[in-house]
């Protein structure tokens, strides 16, 4: 899908956010607005009453066709901190593999007057499909679709970078690991380029880099020692164990030997570099325990920031009721 | 229909009014037996006035940073107009529980902003009391909210708005509906 279509599908006529499906097609200004709002919401998480009345009376449905405890929980907490009501639906992917069933699910939830669907699905394009067929007053947030996109994860990652390191233009960022299977990496690359990061590197074996990588505006490294030299931010990706049977990699052990983040390798980066990971981490596969729990790790901060970023996206997409009033 | 705003009060006059407001506030706090209260301003005009008052109150105010409230998350018109794109984080760098707070805004009009600010304050803690100080109070209240102290109560038409511009210089302008940066 080209960026123009993504823009049209995601934005209202006045340029405001309606659906949040992919970073593609969204401008730097809108991404910055999300980060600014998240900054305000981060304050709410530190108060006595961790709740604002913004989305009182709204109903948000978490539609998870694929398991993800952390993502679902942070979306749920974000919705609750905005005072929305939340329903969680864990739908076995096999039972709803057909488009028809998915639409039926959709119509039922619309009949229950849901205002927003947060969708996690193993198939690329599922959130787009739902957004295209949803009633005009419903907003759709993509919480990860297949190998395609995970835009709220990317936004919480760039939010973490901005909070911890400041101005993007001065920064060198390295994304390390299984780029090929990673919707997170795809969204991160789009977001970091849109926000004009100084230099963006991907570090991975040839077999785990998508063919189109060089057109993504990144520097490709196959040697982790070269790739980490003087970087400000290291983003480790989760090795998708469930997708490793494809024999693209000999073993987890070998992966750690060649691409795992150890204290020694971390020392190649700038002394104040931060280590990030979208979780869940595989200790001893992507990174050493000492690094994961070390002073430079911001992995647990990312989780907290994820709530603030999701609050920002939800409140922006569920803003004015114009569509509902008109329908 | 947008018409140009006109100057309503010069910086010199605003400063003189702030001097008077600070004296009145100090007297009000004395009468109520309130010592050294922390001051909280409502974004953005209220924060400017809060700073000006704190300067003038000196030791009569708490020796703490000014609190700043952005009430965007508490507005009652969110479903009509959506998210304010310019929302800033609220900052209340002190404990509220059991304390006497001075809440400051620039113009008290419908009362909706103060309603939202009170709701937000109580999500930070349970103050013992809240005193409301405003630079301008005017007709048009839609809620039972009144200022404890006010600098001036000018007569203005229903379609007119008083706008504070600042922070340097602090000047008051008169404009018509639609000019207002922050709807009251």
Tab-separated table of C-alpha atoms in Angstrom:
chain	number	residue	atom	x	y	z
A	1	UNK	CA	0.000	0.000	0.000
A	2	UNK	CA	1.459	3.354	-0.894
A	3	UNK	CA	1.954	6.179	1.598
A	4	UNK	CA	-0.826	8.302	0.134
A	5	UNK	CA	-3.419	5.568	0.722
A	6	UNK	CA	-2.109	5.064	4.237
A	7	UNK	CA	-2.433	8.771	4.847
A	8	UNK	CA	-6.006	8.869	3.603
A	9	UNK	CA	-7.061	5.857	5.585
A	10	UNK	CA	-5.510	7.038	8.851
A	11	UNK	CA	-6.387	10.730	8.920
A	12	UNK	CA	-9.661	12.631	9.099
A	13	UNK	CA	-10.481	15.377	6.587
A	14	UNK	CA	-9.055	17.993	8.965
A	15	UNK	CA	-5.743	16.122	9.213
A	16	UNK	CA	-6.364	14.692	12.666
A	17	UNK	CA	-5.686	11.084	13.505
A	18	UNK	CA	-8.559	8.634	13.039
A	19	UNK	CA	-6.873	5.233	12.827
A	20	UNK	CA	-3.311	4.397	13.824
A	21	UNK	CA	-2.244	1.508	11.623
A	22	UNK	CA	1.248	2.256	10.401
A	23	UNK	CA	3.863	5.013	10.609
A	24	UNK	CA	3.817	5.074	6.814
A	25	UNK	CA	1.957	8.098	5.440
A	26	UNK	CA	2.105	10.076	8.700
A	27	UNK	CA	4.085	13.307	8.828
A	28	UNK	CA	6.801	14.356	11.205
A	29	UNK	CA	4.479	16.922	12.776
A	30	UNK	CA	1.869	14.343	13.723
A	31	UNK	CA	4.491	11.967	15.131
A	32	UNK	CA	5.905	14.829	17.185
A	33	UNK	CA	2.395	15.663	18.412
A	34	UNK	CA	2.007	12.065	19.621
A	35	UNK	CA	5.325	12.336	21.493
A	36	UNK	CA	4.348	15.683	23.038
A	37	UNK	CA	1.011	14.321	24.244
A	38	UNK	CA	2.755	11.237	25.610
A	39	UNK	CA	5.000	13.557	27.609
A	40	UNK	CA	1.912	15.057	29.274
A	41	UNK	CA	0.414	11.638	29.928
A	42	UNK	CA	3.669	10.357	31.431
A	43	UNK	CA	3.031	12.817	34.272
A	44	UNK	CA	-0.372	11.256	34.946
A	45	UNK	CA	1.287	7.891	35.613
A	46	UNK	CA	3.242	9.400	38.490
A	47	UNK	CA	0.336	10.966	40.353
A	48	UNK	CA	-1.744	9.828	43.289
A	49	UNK	CA	-4.760	9.258	41.007
A	50	UNK	CA	-3.334	7.755	37.840
A	51	UNK	CA	-6.379	8.585	35.797
A	52	UNK	CA	-7.847	11.426	33.744
A	53	UNK	CA	-11.492	11.680	32.691
A	54	UNK	CA	-10.776	12.248	29.002
A	55	UNK	CA	-12.427	9.141	27.492
A	56	UNK	CA	-15.188	8.692	30.060
A	57	UNK	CA	-18.077	6.811	28.497
A	58	UNK	CA	-16.033	5.438	25.589
A	59	UNK	CA	-15.725	1.699	25.049
A	60	UNK	CA	-12.482	0.217	23.777
A	61	UNK	CA	-12.229	-3.402	22.623
A	62	UNK	CA	-8.865	-5.157	22.688
A	63	UNK	CA	-9.067	-7.680	19.856
A	64	UNK	CA	-6.138	-10.026	20.244
A	65	UNK	CA	-5.949	-12.739	17.609
A	66	UNK	CA	-2.400	-13.432	18.800
A	67	UNK	CA	-1.163	-13.579	22.368
A	68	UNK	CA	0.748	-10.726	23.889
A	69	UNK	CA	0.469	-10.141	27.588
A	70	UNK	CA	2.571	-6.996	27.770
A	71	UNK	CA	1.054	-5.192	24.800
A	72	UNK	CA	-2.494	-6.076	25.815
A	73	UNK	CA	-1.904	-5.061	29.416
A	74	UNK	CA	-0.377	-1.699	28.535
A	75	UNK	CA	-3.206	-0.952	26.088
A	76	UNK	CA	-5.700	-1.915	28.788
A	77	UNK	CA	-4.003	0.253	31.407
A	78	UNK	CA	-3.755	3.140	28.948
A	79	UNK	CA	-7.473	2.927	28.208
A	80	UNK	CA	-8.343	2.700	31.907
A	81	UNK	CA	-6.149	5.663	32.789
A	82	UNK	CA	-8.142	7.616	30.226
A	83	UNK	CA	-11.335	6.459	32.011
A	84	UNK	CA	-12.576	4.392	29.069
A	85	UNK	CA	-14.270	1.037	29.560
A	86	UNK	CA	-12.300	-1.895	28.197
A	87	UNK	CA	-13.317	-5.298	26.920
A	88	UNK	CA	-10.632	-7.879	26.169
A	89	UNK	CA	-11.259	-10.467	23.514
A	90	UNK	CA	-8.671	-13.163	22.950
A	91	UNK	CA	-9.736	-14.756	19.754
A	92	UNK	CA	-8.029	-17.908	18.563
A	93	UNK	CA	-6.566	-17.099	15.196
A	94	UNK	CA	-7.496	-20.464	13.687
A	95	UNK	CA	-11.202	-20.019	14.330
A	96	UNK	CA	-11.309	-16.698	12.550
A	97	UNK	CA	-8.918	-17.203	9.692
A	98	UNK	CA	-11.595	-16.330	7.172
A	99	UNK	CA	-12.364	-12.700	6.402
A	100	UNK	CA	-16.038	-13.322	6.745
A	101	UNK	CA	-15.723	-14.380	10.348
A	102	UNK	CA	-13.589	-11.369	11.140
A	103	UNK	CA	-16.263	-9.063	9.730
A	104	UNK	CA	-18.919	-10.828	11.748
A	105	UNK	CA	-16.891	-10.257	14.899
A	106	UNK	CA	-16.595	-6.626	13.901
A	107	UNK	CA	-20.313	-6.105	13.361
A	108	UNK	CA	-21.072	-7.680	16.718
A	109	UNK	CA	-18.691	-5.366	18.523
A	110	UNK	CA	-20.122	-2.374	16.699
A	111	UNK	CA	-23.556	-3.458	17.857
A	112	UNK	CA	-22.175	-3.283	21.393
A	113	UNK	CA	-21.264	0.349	20.709
A	114	UNK	CA	-17.513	0.000	20.857
A	115	UNK	CA	-15.729	3.199	19.887
A	116	UNK	CA	-12.274	1.774	19.289
A	117	UNK	CA	-10.706	-1.532	18.314
A	118	UNK	CA	-7.144	-2.306	19.320
A	119	UNK	CA	-6.143	-5.100	16.975
A	120	UNK	CA	-3.322	-7.635	17.220
A	121	UNK	CA	-3.303	-10.191	14.421
A	122	UNK	CA	-0.810	-12.688	12.942
A	123	UNK	CA	-1.657	-11.644	9.358
A	124	UNK	CA	-0.125	-8.559	7.787
A	125	UNK	CA	-2.815	-6.059	6.811
A	126	UNK	CA	-5.462	-7.277	9.291
A	127	UNK	CA	-5.774	-3.902	11.043
A	128	UNK	CA	-6.058	-2.129	7.680
A	129	UNK	CA	-8.802	-4.544	6.669
A	130	UNK	CA	-10.736	-3.862	9.854
A	131	UNK	CA	-10.249	-0.104	9.533
A	132	UNK	CA	-11.617	-0.163	5.985
A	133	UNK	CA	-14.733	-2.029	7.046
A	134	UNK	CA	-15.396	-0.402	10.408
A	135	UNK	CA	-18.337	1.924	11.024
A	136	UNK	CA	-17.515	5.618	10.513
A	137	UNK	CA	-17.385	6.390	14.234
A	138	UNK	CA	-14.982	3.559	15.083
A	139	UNK	CA	-11.213	4.061	15.356
A	140	UNK	CA	-8.739	1.239	14.877
A	141	UNK	CA	-5.305	0.983	16.471
A	142	UNK	CA	-2.840	-1.570	15.113
A	143	UNK	CA	-1.196	-3.447	17.982
A	144	UNK	CA	0.898	-5.544	15.589
A	145	UNK	CA	-0.056	-7.263	12.333
A	146	UNK	CA	2.043	-10.151	11.018
A	147	UNK	CA	5.408	-8.982	9.797
A	148	UNK	CA	4.003	-5.641	8.731
A	149	UNK	CA	3.801	-3.004	11.448
A	150	UNK	CA	3.668	-2.310	15.178
A	151	UNK	CA	3.380	1.467	15.216
A	152	UNK	CA	2.669	2.064	18.932
A	153	UNK	CA	5.760	0.015	19.838
A	154	UNK	CA	7.832	2.150	17.440
A	155	UNK	CA	6.388	5.338	18.949
A	156	UNK	CA	7.179	4.225	22.482
A	157	UNK	CA	10.702	3.415	21.343
A	158	UNK	CA	11.241	6.852	19.794
A	159	UNK	CA	9.623	8.398	22.883
A	160	UNK	CA	12.152	6.538	25.041
A	161	UNK	CA	14.994	7.794	22.836
A	162	UNK	CA	13.755	11.382	22.958
A	163	UNK	CA	13.310	11.282	26.727
A	164	UNK	CA	16.662	9.647	27.446
A	165	UNK	CA	18.833	11.160	24.715
A	166	UNK	CA	17.084	14.287	23.391
A	167	UNK	CA	17.397	15.691	19.871
A	168	UNK	CA	17.173	12.946	17.214
A	169	UNK	CA	19.392	14.676	14.675
A	170	UNK	CA	22.516	14.233	16.798
A	171	UNK	CA	21.978	10.534	17.417
A	172	UNK	CA	23.353	7.330	15.969
A	173	UNK	CA	20.940	4.436	16.443
A	174	UNK	CA	21.612	0.741	15.784
A	175	UNK	CA	18.852	-1.866	15.482
A	176	UNK	CA	20.290	-5.331	16.050
A	177	UNK	CA	18.827	-8.744	15.312
A	178	UNK	CA	16.096	-10.361	13.295
A	179	UNK	CA	15.068	-7.451	11.064
A	180	UNK	CA	13.439	-9.702	8.496
A	181	UNK	CA	10.621	-11.039	10.669
A	182	UNK	CA	10.249	-7.930	12.761
A	183	UNK	CA	7.252	-5.633	12.380
A	184	UNK	CA	8.770	-3.644	15.226
A	185	UNK	CA	11.947	-2.953	13.233
A	186	UNK	CA	9.955	-1.946	10.152
A	187	UNK	CA	7.960	0.594	12.146
A	188	UNK	CA	11.023	1.820	14.044
A	189	UNK	CA	12.912	2.471	10.815
A	190	UNK	CA	10.007	4.479	9.380
A	191	UNK	CA	9.571	6.498	12.579
A	192	UNK	CA	13.253	7.222	13.149
A	193	UNK	CA	13.745	8.328	9.549
A	194	UNK	CA	10.625	10.477	9.623
A	195	UNK	CA	11.912	12.133	12.803
A	196	UNK	CA	15.272	12.686	11.074
A	197	UNK	CA	17.577	10.655	13.245
A	198	UNK	CA	21.250	11.405	12.612
A	199	UNK	CA	22.267	7.907	11.498
A	200	UNK	CA	20.302	4.683	11.470
A	201	UNK	CA	22.059	1.320	11.307
A	202	UNK	CA	20.760	-2.205	11.110
A	203	UNK	CA	23.003	-4.995	12.314
A	204	UNK	CA	22.051	-8.537	11.332
A	205	UNK	CA	23.131	-11.619	9.401
A	206	UNK	CA	22.374	-11.521	5.672
A	207	UNK	CA	19.631	-14.106	6.135
A	208	UNK	CA	17.690	-11.885	8.569
A	209	UNK	CA	17.698	-8.694	6.538
A	210	UNK	CA	14.847	-8.000	4.122
A	211	UNK	CA	15.774	-7.564	0.469
A	212	UNK	CA	14.512	-4.009	0.358
A	213	UNK	CA	16.696	-3.014	3.323
A	214	UNK	CA	18.998	-0.713	1.398
A	215	UNK	CA	16.062	1.331	0.146
A	216	UNK	CA	14.924	1.972	3.738
A	217	UNK	CA	17.513	4.668	4.353
A	218	UNK	CA	19.664	2.646	6.742
A	219	UNK	CA	23.296	1.582	6.907
A	220	UNK	CA	23.591	-2.189	6.905
A	221	UNK	CA	26.206	-3.980	9.045
A	222	UNK	CA	26.803	-7.695	9.298
A	223	UNK	CA	29.515	-7.395	11.933
A	224	UNK	CA	28.199	-6.325	15.317
A	225	UNK	CA	31.556	-4.868	16.362
A	226	UNK	CA	31.495	-2.429	13.464
A	227	UNK	CA	27.783	-1.808	13.797
A	228	UNK	CA	27.894	-0.766	17.448
A	229	UNK	CA	30.906	1.513	17.242
A	230	UNK	CA	30.083	4.965	18.684
A	231	UNK	CA	26.305	4.543	18.653
A	232	UNK	CA	24.084	6.403	21.163
A	233	UNK	CA	21.213	3.942	21.124
A	234	UNK	CA	21.183	0.149	20.754
A	235	UNK	CA	17.840	-1.466	20.026
A	236	UNK	CA	17.952	-5.248	20.377
A	237	UNK	CA	15.141	-7.152	18.679
A	238	UNK	CA	13.572	-10.290	19.980
A	239	UNK	CA	14.689	-13.377	18.125
A	240	UNK	CA	11.424	-14.873	16.962
A	241	UNK	CA	11.950	-18.403	18.275
A	242	UNK	CA	8.643	-19.458	16.783
A	243	UNK	CA	9.895	-18.460	13.349
A	244	UNK	CA	13.349	-19.936	13.653
A	245	UNK	CA	12.379	-23.356	12.359
A	246	UNK	CA	12.764	-21.993	8.846
A	247	UNK	CA	16.467	-22.898	9.144
A	248	UNK	CA	17.527	-19.330	8.501
A	249	UNK	CA	19.716	-19.663	11.557
A	250	UNK	CA	21.659	-22.665	12.828
A	251	UNK	CA	20.960	-22.097	16.536
A	252	UNK	CA	20.274	-19.601	19.267
A	253	UNK	CA	23.694	-20.327	20.622
A	254	UNK	CA	25.356	-19.304	17.398
A	255	UNK	CA	23.203	-16.203	17.184
A	256	UNK	CA	24.369	-15.112	20.612
A	257	UNK	CA	27.971	-15.803	19.646
A	258	UNK	CA	27.720	-13.532	16.630
A	259	UNK	CA	25.040	-10.954	17.509
A	260	UNK	CA	24.311	-11.170	21.223
A	261	UNK	CA	24.882	-8.000	23.228
A	262	UNK	CA	27.577	-8.558	25.845
A	263	UNK	CA	29.227	-6.044	28.142
A	264	UNK	CA	32.296	-6.179	25.926
A	265	UNK	CA	30.342	-5.290	22.801
A	266	UNK	CA	28.343	-2.629	24.611
A	267	UNK	CA	31.647	-0.949	25.451
A	268	UNK	CA	32.126	-0.242	21.732
A	269	UNK	CA	29.156	2.141	21.809
A	270	UNK	CA	29.345	5.584	23.347
A	271	UNK	CA	29.833	5.441	27.125
A	272	UNK	CA	26.374	6.955	27.717
A	273	UNK	CA	24.616	4.747	25.155
A	274	UNK	CA	21.264	3.246	26.130
A	275	UNK	CA	20.131	-0.345	25.537
A	276	UNK	CA	16.551	-0.972	24.465
A	277	UNK	CA	14.488	-4.086	23.741
A	278	UNK	CA	10.759	-4.372	22.943
A	279	UNK	CA	10.455	-7.455	25.161
A	280	UNK	CA	10.018	-10.163	26.079
A	281	UNK	CA	13.774	-10.592	26.305
A	282	UNK	CA	15.503	-13.920	25.769
A	283	UNK	CA	18.375	-13.780	28.228
A	284	UNK	CA	21.505	-15.299	26.784
A	285	UNK	CA	20.092	-15.187	23.231
A	286	UNK	CA	19.817	-11.522	22.336
A	287	UNK	CA	21.627	-10.091	25.311
A	288	UNK	CA	23.505	-10.964	28.462
A	289	UNK	CA	21.652	-10.787	31.749
A	290	UNK	CA	24.285	-8.344	32.997
A	291	UNK	CA	23.491	-6.005	30.092
A	292	UNK	CA	19.717	-6.424	30.382
A	293	UNK	CA	19.837	-5.501	34.074
A	294	UNK	CA	22.738	-3.036	33.777
A	295	UNK	CA	22.860	0.705	34.276
A	296	UNK	CA	22.570	1.460	30.557
A	297	UNK	CA	19.441	-0.643	30.071
A	298	UNK	CA	16.160	1.285	29.724
A	299	UNK	CA	14.112	-1.817	28.934
A	300	UNK	CA	11.770	-1.483	31.917
A	301	UNK	CA	11.361	2.253	31.379
A	302	UNK	CA	10.115	1.420	27.880
A	303	UNK	CA	7.232	-0.528	29.395
A	304	UNK	CA	6.100	2.480	31.449
A	305	UNK	CA	6.490	4.860	28.521
A	306	UNK	CA	4.383	2.462	26.450
A	307	UNK	CA	1.367	3.321	28.579
A	308	UNK	CA	1.845	7.076	28.065
A	309	UNK	CA	2.317	6.694	24.311
A	310	UNK	CA	-0.781	4.513	23.995
A	311	UNK	CA	-2.780	7.033	26.013
A	312	UNK	CA	-1.667	9.708	23.540
A	313	UNK	CA	-2.623	7.723	20.444
A	314	UNK	CA	-5.978	6.620	21.866
A	315	UNK	CA	-7.027	10.090	22.969
A	316	UNK	CA	-5.983	11.662	19.677
A	317	UNK	CA	-7.881	9.106	17.591
A	318	UNK	CA	-10.987	9.248	19.795
A	319	UNK	CA	-11.232	12.998	19.842
A	320	UNK	CA	-14.156	14.787	18.291
A	321	UNK	CA	-17.429	12.979	17.849
A	322	UNK	CA	-18.102	14.640	14.497
A	323	UNK	CA	-18.279	11.359	12.616
A	324	UNK	CA	-20.744	9.894	15.089
A	325	UNK	CA	-22.920	13.000	15.064
A	326	UNK	CA	-22.985	13.047	11.291
A	327	UNK	CA	-23.907	9.391	10.963
B	1	UNK	CA	-16.120	36.656	12.023
B	2	UNK	CA	-12.779	37.755	13.288
B	3	UNK	CA	-12.159	41.362	14.234
B	4	UNK	CA	-8.854	42.772	15.379
B	5	UNK	CA	-8.313	42.815	19.113
B	6	UNK	CA	-7.811	46.146	20.818
B	7	UNK	CA	-5.668	47.036	23.781
B	8	UNK	CA	-7.716	47.023	26.977
B	9	UNK	CA	-5.051	47.607	29.588
B	10	UNK	CA	-1.365	48.487	29.228
B	11	UNK	CA	1.450	46.608	30.932
B	12	UNK	CA	1.850	49.452	33.437
B	13	UNK	CA	-1.813	49.267	34.400
B	14	UNK	CA	-1.664	45.445	34.651
B	15	UNK	CA	1.347	45.723	36.953
B	16	UNK	CA	-0.428	48.225	39.183
B	17	UNK	CA	-3.428	45.919	39.289
B	18	UNK	CA	-1.175	42.980	40.239
B	19	UNK	CA	0.227	45.029	43.144
B	20	UNK	CA	-3.305	45.616	44.405
B	21	UNK	CA	-4.296	41.964	43.843
B	22	UNK	CA	-1.243	40.758	45.807
B	23	UNK	CA	-2.133	43.046	48.736
B	24	UNK	CA	-5.720	41.881	48.694
B	25	UNK	CA	-4.624	38.237	48.551
B	26	UNK	CA	-2.226	38.722	51.482
B	27	UNK	CA	-5.032	40.325	53.528
B	28	UNK	CA	-7.391	37.490	52.585
B	29	UNK	CA	-4.836	34.856	53.636
B	30	UNK	CA	-4.231	36.719	56.935
B	31	UNK	CA	-7.935	36.834	57.657
B	32	UNK	CA	-8.220	33.095	57.036
B	33	UNK	CA	-5.089	32.327	59.020
B	34	UNK	CA	-3.328	30.734	56.056
B	35	UNK	CA	0.462	30.793	56.181
B	36	UNK	CA	2.792	30.491	53.199
B	37	UNK	CA	0.519	28.618	50.758
B	38	UNK	CA	1.912	27.050	47.574
B	39	UNK	CA	0.659	28.742	44.406
B	40	UNK	CA	-0.736	26.939	41.378
B	41	UNK	CA	-1.390	28.668	38.040
B	42	UNK	CA	-3.608	27.467	35.202
B	43	UNK	CA	-1.898	27.375	31.781
B	44	UNK	CA	-0.903	29.661	30.350
B	45	UNK	CA	-2.121	33.080	31.546
B	46	UNK	CA	-2.764	31.820	35.059
B	47	UNK	CA	0.855	30.701	35.376
B	48	UNK	CA	2.104	34.164	34.395
B	49	UNK	CA	-0.180	35.778	36.988
B	50	UNK	CA	0.831	33.164	39.585
B	51	UNK	CA	4.503	34.058	39.048
B	52	UNK	CA	3.762	37.759	39.321
B	53	UNK	CA	1.808	37.195	42.545
B	54	UNK	CA	4.499	34.961	44.067
B	55	UNK	CA	7.078	37.672	43.397
B	56	UNK	CA	4.940	40.242	45.136
B	57	UNK	CA	3.938	38.007	48.045
B	58	UNK	CA	7.551	37.139	48.889
B	59	UNK	CA	7.578	35.260	52.180
B	60	UNK	CA	3.793	35.274	52.371
B	61	UNK	CA	3.862	32.464	49.773
B	62	UNK	CA	5.501	29.058	50.128
B	63	UNK	CA	9.154	28.927	49.208
B	64	UNK	CA	8.408	26.410	46.469
B	65	UNK	CA	8.185	26.389	42.687
B	66	UNK	CA	4.916	27.547	41.148
B	67	UNK	CA	2.610	24.661	40.285
B	68	UNK	CA	1.392	24.571	36.701
B	69	UNK	CA	-1.879	22.985	35.643
B	70	UNK	CA	-2.772	22.191	32.058
B	71	UNK	CA	-6.433	21.277	32.304
B	72	UNK	CA	-6.712	19.842	28.759
B	73	UNK	CA	-7.369	16.324	30.074
B	74	UNK	CA	-10.215	17.604	32.268
B	75	UNK	CA	-12.111	19.789	29.815
B	76	UNK	CA	-15.819	19.093	29.421
B	77	UNK	CA	-15.811	19.794	25.675
B	78	UNK	CA	-13.342	17.072	24.656
B	79	UNK	CA	-15.960	15.108	22.718
B	80	UNK	CA	-16.859	18.256	20.777
B	81	UNK	CA	-13.451	19.648	19.914
B	82	UNK	CA	-11.042	16.787	20.562
B	83	UNK	CA	-7.569	16.966	21.960
B	84	UNK	CA	-5.896	20.317	22.422
B	85	UNK	CA	-2.795	20.028	20.241
B	86	UNK	CA	-0.824	22.328	22.535
B	87	UNK	CA	-1.272	20.459	25.792
B	88	UNK	CA	1.691	20.641	28.165
B	89	UNK	CA	2.498	18.486	31.162
B	90	UNK	CA	1.041	19.662	34.455
B	91	UNK	CA	3.670	20.211	37.122
B	92	UNK	CA	2.878	20.125	40.812
B	93	UNK	CA	6.283	19.767	42.450
B	94	UNK	CA	4.943	19.594	46.002
B	95	UNK	CA	2.614	17.564	48.206
B	96	UNK	CA	-0.981	18.795	48.215
B	97	UNK	CA	-2.358	16.691	51.048
B	98	UNK	CA	-3.605	18.796	53.930
B	99	UNK	CA	-2.272	22.062	52.529
B	100	UNK	CA	-3.874	25.398	51.737
B	101	UNK	CA	-3.485	26.087	48.021
B	102	UNK	CA	-3.836	29.329	46.095
B	103	UNK	CA	-5.211	28.639	42.603
B	104	UNK	CA	-4.604	31.407	40.061
B	105	UNK	CA	-6.107	32.142	36.641
B	106	UNK	CA	-6.095	35.190	34.398
B	107	UNK	CA	-9.793	35.561	33.547
B	108	UNK	CA	-12.752	33.983	35.358
B	109	UNK	CA	-15.637	33.786	32.889
B	110	UNK	CA	-17.846	30.676	32.606
B	111	UNK	CA	-16.173	28.879	35.508
B	112	UNK	CA	-15.551	25.728	33.464
B	113	UNK	CA	-11.777	26.092	33.483
B	114	UNK	CA	-11.724	26.401	37.284
B	115	UNK	CA	-14.053	23.390	37.586
B	116	UNK	CA	-11.606	21.362	35.490
B	117	UNK	CA	-8.627	22.674	37.482
B	118	UNK	CA	-10.233	21.691	40.808
B	119	UNK	CA	-10.879	18.186	39.485
B	120	UNK	CA	-7.277	17.882	38.375
B	121	UNK	CA	-5.925	19.240	41.696
B	122	UNK	CA	-7.814	16.568	43.596
B	123	UNK	CA	-6.223	13.846	41.489
B	124	UNK	CA	-2.877	14.970	42.897
B	125	UNK	CA	-3.977	14.938	46.504
B	126	UNK	CA	-6.450	16.325	49.019
B	127	UNK	CA	-5.726	19.952	49.841
B	128	UNK	CA	-7.157	21.403	53.051
B	129	UNK	CA	-8.443	24.438	51.189
B	130	UNK	CA	-8.268	26.111	47.794
B	131	UNK	CA	-8.338	29.897	47.452
B	132	UNK	CA	-9.122	31.252	44.005
B	133	UNK	CA	-7.334	34.418	42.861
B	134	UNK	CA	-7.935	35.874	39.399
B	135	UNK	CA	-6.745	38.966	37.596
B	136	UNK	CA	-10.123	39.587	35.966
B	137	UNK	CA	-13.577	38.360	36.924
B	138	UNK	CA	-16.432	39.022	34.543
B	139	UNK	CA	-20.091	38.181	33.959
B	140	UNK	CA	-21.076	34.984	32.168
B	141	UNK	CA	-20.780	32.311	34.848
B	142	UNK	CA	-22.255	28.922	33.954
B	143	UNK	CA	-21.222	27.198	37.180
B	144	UNK	CA	-21.423	28.179	40.861
B	145	UNK	CA	-17.795	29.271	41.094
B	146	UNK	CA	-16.571	32.657	42.363
B	147	UNK	CA	-13.153	34.141	42.973
B	148	UNK	CA	-11.987	34.858	46.548
B	149	UNK	CA	-9.934	37.776	45.306
B	150	UNK	CA	-9.945	39.513	41.914
B	151	UNK	CA	-8.026	42.393	40.407
B	152	UNK	CA	-10.869	43.912	38.425
B	153	UNK	CA	-14.452	43.262	37.361
B	154	UNK	CA	-14.904	45.168	34.114
B	155	UNK	CA	-18.150	45.395	32.187
B	156	UNK	CA	-17.835	43.607	28.880
B	157	UNK	CA	-20.385	42.476	26.325
B	158	UNK	CA	-21.488	38.862	25.986
B	159	UNK	CA	-19.671	38.550	22.676
B	160	UNK	CA	-16.503	40.146	23.975
B	161	UNK	CA	-13.548	38.375	25.462
B	162	UNK	CA	-10.720	39.624	27.606
B	163	UNK	CA	-7.414	38.083	26.607
B	164	UNK	CA	-4.162	38.220	28.536
B	165	UNK	CA	-1.034	38.308	26.409
B	166	UNK	CA	2.379	37.689	27.873
B	167	UNK	CA	4.499	36.726	29.596
B	168	UNK	CA	6.507	39.871	28.772
B	169	UNK	CA	4.890	42.377	28.716
B	170	UNK	CA	1.635	41.369	30.413
B	171	UNK	CA	-1.140	43.195	28.557
B	172	UNK	CA	-4.904	42.794	28.401
B	173	UNK	CA	-6.757	42.875	25.098
B	174	UNK	CA	-10.415	42.989	24.180
B	175	UNK	CA	-11.512	40.747	21.333
B	176	UNK	CA	-14.631	39.179	19.917
B	177	UNK	CA	-15.596	35.549	20.055
B	178	UNK	CA	-13.275	33.432	17.931
B	179	UNK	CA	-10.159	35.394	18.839
B	180	UNK	CA	-9.704	33.587	22.029
B	181	UNK	CA	-6.722	31.295	22.109
B	182	UNK	CA	-8.036	29.260	25.030
B	183	UNK	CA	-11.799	28.962	25.250
B	184	UNK	CA	-12.931	29.568	28.802
